[in-house]
Amino acid sequence: MIRAPKGTRDILPPSSAVWSFVERRASEICRAYNYHEIRTPVFEETLLFARGVGEETDIVTKEMYTFEDRDGASLTLRPECTASVIRAYIEHRLDQQPGLLKLYYMGPMFRRERPQKGRYRQFFQIGAEAIGSESPAVDAEVIELAMEILGGVGVEGATLLLNSVGCLNCRPRFVAALRERLKVVAPKMCADCRRRVDSNPLRVLDCKVESDQTIIEKLPSVLEHLCADCREHFDAVRAYLGDRGISYELRPRLVRGLDYYMRTTFEIVHGALGAQNAVCGGGRYDGLAEALGSKVHSPGIGFSIGQDRLVMTLEETRPGAHAPALDVFMVPMSEPAFRRLSVVARDLRKQGRTVELPPETRLKRGLELANKLGARYALIVGDDEIASETYLLKDMATGEQETVSLSGLYERLNLKLSYA
Ligand code: HAM
């Protein structure tokens, strides 16, 4: 048997209804904040991610699906979308548009990670990026948008974790202090951490190895090393979040797994998720556009919500909430009944009702199926109804049934009678 590749999944009904609900709601909320949709290719030149996400990151060193195209070009399935959005921003000179550029996207990303609950090799993100301003006001609005999307689809009890990782001015001082300290404690840490002392000490803070955690907790804190500008920026972000009543926990060791971050970084976690508890990650990336070749300084901030994890949270906390409705299950008990109902079915569908019309069927079997499929009504037409030009409408929840004329039927279903 051929199965879906390891780390990928089929999204089947009824779960797929939750997926489309989330996408619809998220688009509406992004539009309310004046974000516009962008769609970028699912593969890009490998160089984009090496430069954008960072040569030393786990994503670039271990997790990318990279392949050589027939013409020798090195291509990579996108492991994330921020680098692609900035590539498109530069390529299409979007910096020339008036005001802040606010873009949102949704779609599949690819990382060759070890699959487990909440972690896949093809996973989906809903993300937003605001490009063109360093203002902490934008940070607050972007974070609010992420929280509003989660709340707007029905996630309750998510926690916002907040940090600032400083800028090119103050971070080197912090990294130096961190490296000094690590030289003393790293011999007691895992092999990855020992290697990172030289290559990328910040990554040590992100280590998930249990036995390293007590050491990591005592390492120097980035918040204590912020320069005056970064401190002021971070204080303003916190004040603006306060104005909006958005609560958060400060996490000085939150460095995130991508190298482009500067200043504000954040994650949103949820208890229903288990070990992979981050449902959203984001932050500011003020140097990314320049690193990708932009001549114009284009500071930005954004986030990506993990849609797989978002849907998982919803399914665990509100099971069945978005079960797709079947309004009417039709039971044509003869060929003439089927032919009459086919015309009514099309009209009800035109008016937005979900209708199932099976071929000629027996009453008992039709009602059983209507019940199993969770139909709200069964609409039965047999010889009597054909003779009297009526319909038998059965409310599946109460069991009540009544014989109605066509206009009576439309009245019951709150529809306009457009067909006679
Ligand atoms: P990230 O933290 O790598 O950030 O990913 C964001 C979210 O995507 C995670 O919090 C998680 O919910 C989900 N995610 C990541 N990897 C997987 C996986 N293997 N399986 C399932 N879900 C996963 C970014 O990707 C940045 N582009 C976020 C950003 C946007 N920063 C600024 N703008």
CSV table of C-alpha atoms and ligand atoms in Angstrom, one decimal:
chain,number,residue,atom,x,y,z
A,1,MET,CA,0.0,0.0,0.0
A,2,ILE,CA,1.3,3.5,-0.8
A,3,ARG,CA,1.0,5.8,2.2
A,4,ALA,CA,1.4,9.5,2.7
A,5,PRO,CA,5.1,10.3,3.3
A,6,LYS,CA,6.4,10.3,6.9
A,7,GLY,CA,5.6,13.5,8.6
A,8,THR,CA,2.8,14.5,6.2
A,9,ARG,CA,-1.0,14.1,6.7
A,10,ASP,CA,-4.2,14.0,4.9
A,11,ILE,CA,-6.7,16.5,6.3
A,12,LEU,CA,-9.9,14.6,6.2
A,13,PRO,CA,-13.5,15.5,7.0
A,14,PRO,CA,-14.8,16.5,9.6
A,15,SER,CA,-11.4,18.0,10.6
A,16,SER,CA,-11.1,19.7,7.2
A,17,ALA,CA,-14.1,21.9,8.1
A,18,VAL,CA,-12.2,23.2,11.1
A,19,TRP,CA,-9.3,24.0,8.8
A,20,SER,CA,-11.4,26.0,6.4
A,21,PHE,CA,-13.2,27.8,9.3
A,22,VAL,CA,-9.9,28.8,10.7
A,23,GLU,CA,-8.6,30.1,7.4
A,24,ARG,CA,-11.8,32.1,6.8
A,25,ARG,CA,-11.8,33.7,10.2
A,26,ALA,CA,-8.1,34.5,10.1
A,27,SER,CA,-8.5,36.2,6.7
A,28,GLU,CA,-11.4,38.3,8.0
A,29,ILE,CA,-9.5,39.3,11.1
A,30,CYS,CA,-6.3,40.2,9.0
A,31,ARG,CA,-8.5,42.3,6.7
A,32,ALA,CA,-10.0,44.1,9.7
A,33,TYR,CA,-6.4,45.1,10.5
A,34,ASN,CA,-5.9,46.2,6.9
A,35,TYR,CA,-3.5,43.3,5.9
A,36,HIS,CA,-3.6,42.1,2.3
A,37,GLU,CA,-3.0,38.6,1.2
A,38,ILE,CA,0.3,37.6,-0.4
A,39,ARG,CA,1.0,34.2,-2.0
A,40,THR,CA,4.6,33.2,-2.7
A,41,PRO,CA,6.0,30.0,-4.3
A,42,VAL,CA,6.4,26.9,-2.2
A,43,PHE,CA,10.0,26.6,-3.4
A,44,GLU,CA,12.6,29.2,-3.6
A,45,GLU,CA,16.3,29.5,-4.4
A,46,THR,CA,18.2,27.8,-1.5
A,47,LEU,CA,20.3,30.8,-1.0
A,48,LEU,CA,17.2,32.8,0.2
A,49,PHE,CA,16.8,30.7,3.3
A,50,ALA,CA,20.5,30.2,4.0
A,51,ARG,CA,20.9,34.0,4.0
A,52,GLY,CA,17.5,34.9,5.5
A,53,VAL,CA,16.9,32.2,8.2
A,54,GLY,CA,20.7,31.8,8.9
A,55,GLU,CA,23.4,29.3,8.0
A,56,GLU,CA,23.8,28.1,11.6
A,57,THR,CA,20.2,27.5,12.4
A,58,ASP,CA,18.7,24.0,12.8
A,59,ILE,CA,16.3,24.8,10.0
A,60,VAL,CA,19.1,25.4,7.5
A,61,THR,CA,21.7,22.9,8.7
A,62,LYS,CA,19.4,19.9,9.2
A,63,GLU,CA,15.8,20.4,8.1
A,64,MET,CA,15.5,21.8,4.6
A,65,TYR,CA,14.2,19.9,1.7
A,66,THR,CA,16.7,20.9,-0.8
A,67,PHE,CA,17.0,19.5,-4.3
A,68,GLU,CA,18.9,20.2,-7.5
A,69,ASP,CA,16.8,21.2,-10.4
A,70,ARG,CA,17.4,19.8,-13.8
A,71,ASP,CA,19.3,22.9,-14.8
A,72,GLY,CA,21.6,22.6,-11.8
A,73,ALA,CA,19.9,25.3,-9.7
A,74,SER,CA,19.6,24.6,-6.0
A,75,LEU,CA,16.0,24.9,-4.8
A,76,THR,CA,14.4,24.4,-1.4
A,77,LEU,CA,10.8,23.8,-0.3
A,78,ARG,CA,10.1,26.8,2.0
A,79,PRO,CA,10.7,26.0,5.6
A,80,GLU,CA,9.0,29.3,6.6
A,81,CYS,CA,7.5,32.3,4.7
A,82,THR,CA,9.1,35.5,6.2
A,83,ALA,CA,12.2,35.3,4.0
A,84,SER,CA,9.9,34.7,0.9
A,85,VAL,CA,7.8,37.7,1.8
A,86,ILE,CA,10.8,39.9,2.1
A,87,ARG,CA,12.2,38.5,-1.2
A,88,ALA,CA,9.0,39.5,-2.9
A,89,TYR,CA,9.0,42.9,-1.2
A,90,ILE,CA,12.4,43.6,-2.6
A,91,GLU,CA,11.8,42.1,-6.0
A,92,HIS,CA,8.6,44.0,-6.6
A,93,ARG,CA,9.8,47.3,-5.0
A,94,LEU,CA,6.9,47.1,-2.6
A,95,ASP,CA,8.8,49.7,-0.4
A,96,GLN,CA,7.4,52.3,-2.8
A,97,GLN,CA,3.9,51.8,-1.7
A,98,PRO,CA,2.4,54.4,0.6
A,99,GLY,CA,2.3,53.7,4.3
A,100,LEU,CA,3.2,50.5,6.2
A,101,LEU,CA,3.1,47.4,4.1
A,102,LYS,CA,0.9,44.8,5.8
A,103,LEU,CA,0.8,41.3,4.3
A,104,TYR,CA,-0.7,38.0,5.4
A,105,TYR,CA,-0.3,34.5,4.1
A,106,MET,CA,-1.3,30.9,4.7
A,107,GLY,CA,0.0,27.7,3.3
A,108,PRO,CA,2.3,24.7,3.7
A,109,MET,CA,5.8,24.9,5.0
A,110,PHE,CA,8.4,22.0,5.0
A,111,ARG,CA,10.9,21.1,7.6
A,112,ARG,CA,12.5,17.7,7.9
A,113,GLU,CA,12.1,17.3,11.6
A,114,ARG,CA,11.5,14.2,13.7
A,115,PRO,CA,7.7,13.8,13.5
A,116,GLN,CA,5.7,13.7,16.7
A,117,LYS,CA,2.4,15.1,18.0
A,118,GLY,CA,2.2,18.7,16.7
A,119,ARG,CA,5.3,18.4,14.6
A,120,TYR,CA,5.2,17.5,11.0
A,121,ARG,CA,7.4,17.7,7.9
A,122,GLN,CA,4.7,19.4,6.0
A,123,PHE,CA,2.8,21.8,8.2
A,124,PHE,CA,0.7,24.9,7.7
A,125,GLN,CA,1.2,28.4,8.8
A,126,ILE,CA,-1.0,31.5,9.0
A,127,GLY,CA,1.3,34.5,9.1
A,128,ALA,CA,1.4,38.2,8.9
A,129,GLU,CA,4.2,40.7,8.3
A,130,ALA,CA,4.2,44.5,8.8
A,131,ILE,CA,7.1,46.0,6.9
A,132,GLY,CA,8.4,49.6,6.9
A,133,SER,CA,8.4,50.8,10.5
A,134,GLU,CA,10.6,50.5,13.6
A,135,SER,CA,7.8,51.9,15.8
A,136,PRO,CA,6.9,49.8,18.9
A,137,ALA,CA,3.3,50.7,18.1
A,138,VAL,CA,3.6,48.3,15.2
A,139,ASP,CA,4.9,45.6,17.4
A,140,ALA,CA,1.9,46.0,19.7
A,141,GLU,CA,-0.6,45.9,16.8
A,142,VAL,CA,1.1,42.8,15.3
A,143,ILE,CA,1.0,41.0,18.6
A,144,GLU,CA,-2.6,42.0,19.1
A,145,LEU,CA,-3.5,40.6,15.7
A,146,ALA,CA,-1.9,37.3,16.6
A,147,MET,CA,-3.9,37.1,19.8
A,148,GLU,CA,-7.1,38.3,18.1
A,149,ILE,CA,-6.8,35.5,15.5
A,150,LEU,CA,-6.3,32.9,18.2
A,151,GLY,CA,-9.2,34.3,20.2
A,152,GLY,CA,-11.3,34.9,17.1
A,153,VAL,CA,-11.3,31.2,16.1
A,154,GLY,CA,-12.1,30.2,19.7
A,155,VAL,CA,-8.7,29.4,21.3
A,156,GLU,CA,-8.9,30.2,25.0
A,157,GLY,CA,-6.2,30.2,27.6
A,158,ALA,CA,-3.2,30.9,25.3
A,159,THR,CA,-0.2,32.6,27.0
A,160,LEU,CA,2.0,35.2,25.3
A,161,LEU,CA,5.7,35.0,26.1
A,162,LEU,CA,7.7,38.1,25.4
A,163,ASN,CA,11.3,39.1,25.0
A,164,SER,CA,13.7,41.5,23.3
A,165,VAL,CA,16.9,40.1,21.8
A,166,GLY,CA,18.5,43.5,21.3
A,167,CYS,CA,20.0,44.9,18.2
A,168,LEU,CA,23.3,44.8,16.3
A,169,ASN,CA,24.6,47.4,18.8
A,170,CYS,CA,23.9,45.6,22.1
A,171,ARG,CA,23.6,42.0,21.2
A,172,PRO,CA,27.3,41.4,20.5
A,173,ARG,CA,28.0,42.6,24.1
A,174,PHE,CA,25.4,40.1,25.4
A,175,VAL,CA,26.8,37.3,23.2
A,176,ALA,CA,30.3,38.0,24.5
A,177,ALA,CA,29.1,37.9,28.1
A,178,LEU,CA,27.2,34.7,27.3
A,179,ARG,CA,30.2,33.1,25.7
A,180,GLU,CA,32.4,33.9,28.6
A,181,ARG,CA,30.0,32.3,31.0
A,182,LEU,CA,29.5,29.3,28.7
A,183,LYS,CA,33.2,28.6,28.6
A,184,VAL,CA,32.9,27.8,32.2
A,185,VAL,CA,29.7,25.8,32.2
A,186,ALA,CA,29.5,24.3,28.7
A,187,PRO,CA,31.6,21.2,29.5
A,188,LYS,CA,28.6,20.0,31.6
A,189,MET,CA,26.1,20.6,28.7
A,190,CYS,CA,25.0,18.6,25.7
A,191,ALA,CA,27.2,18.1,22.6
A,192,ASP,CA,25.1,20.7,20.6
A,193,CYS,CA,25.5,23.3,23.3
A,194,ARG,CA,29.3,22.7,23.5
A,195,ARG,CA,29.5,23.2,19.7
A,196,ARG,CA,27.4,26.4,19.9
A,197,VAL,CA,29.7,28.1,22.4
A,198,ASP,CA,31.8,29.1,19.4
A,199,SER,CA,29.4,28.9,16.5
A,200,ASN,CA,26.2,30.5,17.9
A,201,PRO,CA,26.0,30.9,21.7
A,202,LEU,CA,22.5,32.4,21.5
A,203,ARG,CA,21.2,29.0,20.3
A,204,VAL,CA,22.2,27.5,23.7
A,205,LEU,CA,19.4,29.4,25.3
A,206,ASP,CA,17.0,27.6,23.0
A,207,CYS,CA,18.3,24.1,23.9
A,208,LYS,CA,15.5,21.7,24.9
A,209,VAL,CA,17.7,19.0,26.6
A,210,GLU,CA,16.3,18.5,30.1
A,211,SER,CA,19.6,18.2,32.0
A,212,ASP,CA,20.8,21.5,30.5
A,213,GLN,CA,17.9,23.6,31.8
A,214,THR,CA,19.2,24.4,35.3
A,215,ILE,CA,22.4,25.7,33.7
A,216,ILE,CA,20.5,27.7,31.1
A,217,GLU,CA,18.4,29.4,33.8
A,218,LYS,CA,21.5,30.8,35.4
A,219,LEU,CA,23.1,32.2,32.2
A,220,PRO,CA,23.2,36.0,31.7
A,221,SER,CA,19.9,37.5,30.6
A,222,VAL,CA,19.6,39.4,27.3
A,223,LEU,CA,17.2,41.9,28.9
A,224,GLU,CA,20.0,43.1,31.3
A,225,HIS,CA,22.2,43.8,28.3
A,226,LEU,CA,19.9,45.9,26.1
A,227,CYS,CA,21.2,49.3,24.9
A,228,ALA,CA,19.3,52.4,25.8
A,229,ASP,CA,17.4,52.5,22.4
A,230,CYS,CA,16.4,48.8,22.7
A,231,ARG,CA,15.4,49.3,26.3
A,232,GLU,CA,13.2,52.3,25.4
A,233,HIS,CA,11.7,50.4,22.4
A,234,PHE,CA,10.9,47.3,24.6
A,235,ASP,CA,9.4,49.5,27.3
A,236,ALA,CA,7.2,51.2,24.8
A,237,VAL,CA,6.0,47.8,23.4
A,238,ARG,CA,5.1,46.7,26.9
A,239,ALA,CA,3.3,49.9,27.6
A,240,TYR,CA,1.3,49.6,24.4
A,241,LEU,CA,0.4,46.0,25.2
A,242,GLY,CA,-0.7,47.2,28.6
A,243,ASP,CA,-3.0,49.8,27.0
A,244,ARG,CA,-4.7,47.0,25.1
A,245,GLY,CA,-5.0,44.8,28.1
A,246,ILE,CA,-2.8,42.1,26.6
A,247,SER,CA,-1.0,40.3,29.3
A,248,TYR,CA,2.2,38.4,28.8
A,249,GLU,CA,5.1,36.7,30.6
A,250,LEU,CA,8.6,38.0,30.2
A,251,ARG,CA,10.9,35.3,28.9
A,252,PRO,CA,14.5,36.6,28.8
A,253,ARG,CA,15.7,33.3,27.4
A,254,LEU,CA,13.3,33.2,24.4
A,255,VAL,CA,15.7,33.5,21.5
A,256,ARG,CA,13.7,31.6,18.8
A,257,GLY,CA,15.2,29.3,16.1
A,258,LEU,CA,15.7,31.8,13.3
A,259,ASP,CA,18.6,34.2,13.1
A,260,TYR,CA,16.9,37.2,11.6
A,261,TYR,CA,15.3,38.5,14.8
A,262,MET,CA,16.1,41.8,16.4
A,263,ARG,CA,14.5,43.4,19.4
A,264,THR,CA,11.0,42.1,20.1
A,265,THR,CA,10.5,38.4,20.0
A,266,PHE,CA,7.5,36.4,21.2
A,267,GLU,CA,5.8,33.1,21.3
A,268,ILE,CA,2.2,32.1,22.1
A,269,VAL,CA,1.9,28.8,23.9
A,270,HIS,CA,-1.1,26.6,24.8
A,271,GLY,CA,-1.4,24.0,27.5
A,272,ALA,CA,-3.5,21.6,25.3
A,273,LEU,CA,-0.5,21.0,23.0
A,274,GLY,CA,1.9,19.0,25.1
A,275,ALA,CA,5.6,19.1,24.3
A,276,GLN,CA,5.2,21.1,21.1
A,277,ASN,CA,3.3,23.8,22.8
A,278,ALA,CA,4.1,26.9,20.7
A,279,VAL,CA,1.1,27.7,18.6
A,280,CYS,CA,2.6,31.0,17.3
A,281,GLY,CA,6.1,32.5,17.0
A,282,GLY,CA,7.2,35.9,15.8
A,283,GLY,CA,9.3,38.9,16.2
A,284,ARG,CA,11.0,41.9,14.7
A,285,TYR,CA,13.6,41.5,11.9
A,286,ASP,CA,15.0,44.9,11.2
A,287,GLY,CA,18.1,43.8,9.2
A,288,LEU,CA,16.5,41.0,7.2
A,289,ALA,CA,15.7,43.1,4.0
A,290,GLU,CA,19.3,44.4,3.9
A,291,ALA,CA,20.7,40.9,4.4
A,292,LEU,CA,18.6,39.9,1.3
A,293,GLY,CA,19.9,42.7,-0.8
A,294,SER,CA,17.5,45.6,-0.2
A,295,LYS,CA,19.1,49.0,-0.7
A,296,VAL,CA,16.4,50.6,1.5
A,297,HIS,CA,16.2,50.1,5.3
A,298,SER,CA,13.0,48.1,5.7
A,299,PRO,CA,12.4,47.1,9.3
A,300,GLY,CA,9.6,44.6,9.9
A,301,ILE,CA,7.8,42.5,12.4
A,302,GLY,CA,5.5,39.5,12.0
A,303,PHE,CA,4.4,36.2,13.3
A,304,SER,CA,3.4,32.8,12.1
A,305,ILE,CA,0.7,30.7,13.7
A,306,GLY,CA,1.1,26.9,13.3
A,307,GLN,CA,-2.3,26.0,11.8
A,308,ASP,CA,-1.9,22.3,12.6
A,309,ARG,CA,-1.4,23.1,16.3
A,310,LEU,CA,-4.2,25.7,16.2
A,311,VAL,CA,-6.7,23.2,14.8
A,312,MET,CA,-5.4,20.6,17.3
A,313,THR,CA,-6.1,23.0,20.2
A,314,LEU,CA,-9.6,23.7,18.9
A,315,GLU,CA,-10.4,20.0,18.5
A,316,GLU,CA,-9.2,19.3,22.0
A,317,THR,CA,-10.9,22.2,23.7
A,318,ARG,CA,-14.1,22.4,21.6
A,319,PRO,CA,-14.8,19.0,20.0
A,320,GLY,CA,-17.4,19.1,17.3
A,321,ALA,CA,-17.7,22.9,17.3
A,322,HIS,CA,-17.3,23.2,13.5
A,323,ALA,CA,-19.0,20.1,12.4
A,324,PRO,CA,-20.3,20.8,8.9
A,325,ALA,CA,-24.0,21.1,8.8
A,326,LEU,CA,-26.3,19.1,6.6
A,327,ASP,CA,-29.6,21.0,6.4
A,328,VAL,CA,-31.8,18.7,4.4
A,329,PHE,CA,-31.5,15.1,3.5
A,330,MET,CA,-34.0,14.2,0.8
A,331,VAL,CA,-35.8,10.9,0.7
A,332,PRO,CA,-37.3,10.3,-2.8
A,333,MET,CA,-39.3,7.1,-2.6
A,334,SER,CA,-39.9,6.8,-6.3
A,335,GLU,CA,-38.5,7.9,-9.6
A,336,PRO,CA,-41.1,10.7,-10.1
A,337,ALA,CA,-40.3,11.8,-6.5
A,338,PHE,CA,-36.6,11.9,-7.3
A,339,ARG,CA,-37.2,14.0,-10.3
A,340,ARG,CA,-39.4,16.5,-8.5
A,341,LEU,CA,-36.9,16.8,-5.6
A,342,SER,CA,-34.0,17.3,-7.9
A,343,VAL,CA,-35.4,20.7,-8.9
A,344,VAL,CA,-36.2,21.7,-5.3
A,345,ALA,CA,-32.7,20.5,-4.2
A,346,ARG,CA,-31.0,22.8,-6.7
A,347,ASP,CA,-33.1,25.8,-5.5
A,348,LEU,CA,-32.3,25.1,-1.9
A,349,ARG,CA,-28.6,24.8,-2.7
A,350,LYS,CA,-28.7,28.1,-4.6
A,351,GLN,CA,-30.0,29.7,-1.5
A,352,GLY,CA,-27.1,28.4,0.6
A,353,ARG,CA,-28.6,25.3,2.2
A,354,THR,CA,-26.6,22.1,2.2
A,355,VAL,CA,-28.7,19.4,0.7
A,356,GLU,CA,-28.2,15.7,0.0
A,357,LEU,CA,-30.3,14.1,-2.7
A,358,PRO,CA,-29.7,10.4,-3.0
A,359,PRO,CA,-31.3,8.4,-5.9
A,360,GLU,CA,-34.6,6.7,-5.3
A,361,THR,CA,-34.5,5.2,-1.8
A,362,ARG,CA,-36.7,3.4,0.7
A,363,LEU,CA,-38.1,5.4,3.6
A,364,LYS,CA,-36.5,3.4,6.4
A,365,ARG,CA,-33.1,3.4,4.8
A,366,GLY,CA,-33.4,7.1,3.9
A,367,LEU,CA,-34.3,8.1,7.5
A,368,GLU,CA,-31.5,6.0,8.9
A,369,LEU,CA,-29.0,7.7,6.7
A,370,ALA,CA,-30.4,11.2,7.4
A,371,ASN,CA,-29.9,10.4,11.1
A,372,LYS,CA,-26.3,9.1,10.7
A,373,LEU,CA,-25.3,12.1,8.6
A,374,GLY,CA,-26.7,14.5,11.3
A,375,ALA,CA,-29.2,16.1,8.9
A,376,ARG,CA,-31.4,18.8,10.4
A,377,TYR,CA,-34.4,17.9,8.3
A,378,ALA,CA,-35.5,14.9,6.2
A,379,LEU,CA,-37.7,15.9,3.2
A,380,ILE,CA,-39.7,12.9,2.2
A,381,VAL,CA,-41.7,12.5,-1.1
A,382,GLY,CA,-43.7,9.3,-1.8
A,383,ASP,CA,-46.7,8.5,-3.8
A,384,ASP,CA,-49.1,10.4,-1.5
A,385,GLU,CA,-47.0,13.6,-1.7
A,386,ILE,CA,-46.8,13.3,-5.5
A,387,ALA,CA,-50.5,13.0,-5.7
A,388,SER,CA,-51.2,15.9,-3.4
A,389,GLU,CA,-48.3,18.0,-4.5
A,390,THR,CA,-46.9,18.2,-1.0
A,391,TYR,CA,-43.8,17.4,1.0
A,392,LEU,CA,-43.3,15.6,4.3
A,393,LEU,CA,-40.8,17.5,6.4
A,394,LYS,CA,-39.3,15.8,9.4
A,395,ASP,CA,-37.4,17.6,12.0
A,396,MET,CA,-34.7,15.1,12.8
A,397,ALA,CA,-33.9,16.5,16.3
A,398,THR,CA,-37.5,16.5,17.6
A,399,GLY,CA,-39.0,13.8,15.4
A,400,GLU,CA,-41.9,16.1,14.5
A,401,GLN,CA,-43.2,15.9,11.0
A,402,GLU,CA,-45.7,17.9,9.0
A,403,THR,CA,-47.0,17.8,5.5
A,404,VAL,CA,-46.3,21.1,3.8
A,405,SER,CA,-46.9,22.7,0.4
A,406,LEU,CA,-43.9,24.0,-1.5
A,407,SER,CA,-44.3,27.6,-0.1
A,408,GLY,CA,-44.8,26.1,3.4
A,409,LEU,CA,-41.5,24.2,3.0
A,410,TYR,CA,-39.7,27.4,2.0
A,411,GLU,CA,-41.2,29.2,5.0
A,412,ARG,CA,-40.0,26.5,7.4
A,413,LEU,CA,-36.5,26.7,6.0
A,414,ASN,CA,-36.6,30.5,6.1
A,415,LEU,CA,-36.1,30.8,2.4
A,416,LYS,CA,-37.6,32.8,-0.4
A,417,LEU,CA,-39.8,30.9,-2.8
A,418,SER,CA,-38.0,31.6,-6.1
A,419,TYR,CA,-39.2,28.4,-7.8
A,420,ALA,CA,-42.7,27.3,-8.5
B,1,HAM,P1,8.6,29.4,13.8
B,1,HAM,O1,8.6,29.6,15.3
B,1,HAM,O2,9.7,28.6,13.2
B,1,HAM,O3,8.6,30.9,13.2
B,1,HAM,O4,7.2,28.8,13.4
B,1,HAM,C1,6.0,29.4,13.8
B,1,HAM,C2,5.0,28.4,14.2
B,1,HAM,O5,4.9,27.4,13.2
B,1,HAM,C3,5.4,27.6,15.5
B,1,HAM,O6,5.1,28.3,16.6
B,1,HAM,C4,4.6,26.3,15.3
B,1,HAM,O7,3.3,26.5,15.8
B,1,HAM,C5,4.5,26.1,13.8
B,1,HAM,N1,5.5,25.1,13.4
B,1,HAM,C6,6.9,25.2,13.2
B,1,HAM,N2,7.4,24.1,12.8
B,1,HAM,C7,6.4,23.1,12.8
B,1,HAM,C8,6.3,21.7,12.5
B,1,HAM,N3,7.4,21.0,12.1
B,1,HAM,N4,5.1,21.1,12.6
B,1,HAM,C9,4.0,21.8,13.0
B,1,HAM,N5,4.0,23.1,13.3
B,1,HAM,C10,5.2,23.8,13.2
B,1,HAM,C11,8.5,31.1,11.8
B,1,HAM,O8,8.3,30.3,11.0
B,1,HAM,C12,8.7,32.6,11.5
B,1,HAM,N6,8.5,32.8,10.0
B,1,HAM,C13,7.7,33.4,12.2
B,1,HAM,C14,7.8,34.9,11.9
B,1,HAM,C15,7.0,35.6,11.0
B,1,HAM,N7,8.7,35.8,12.4
B,1,HAM,C16,8.5,36.9,11.9
B,1,HAM,N8,7.5,36.9,11.0
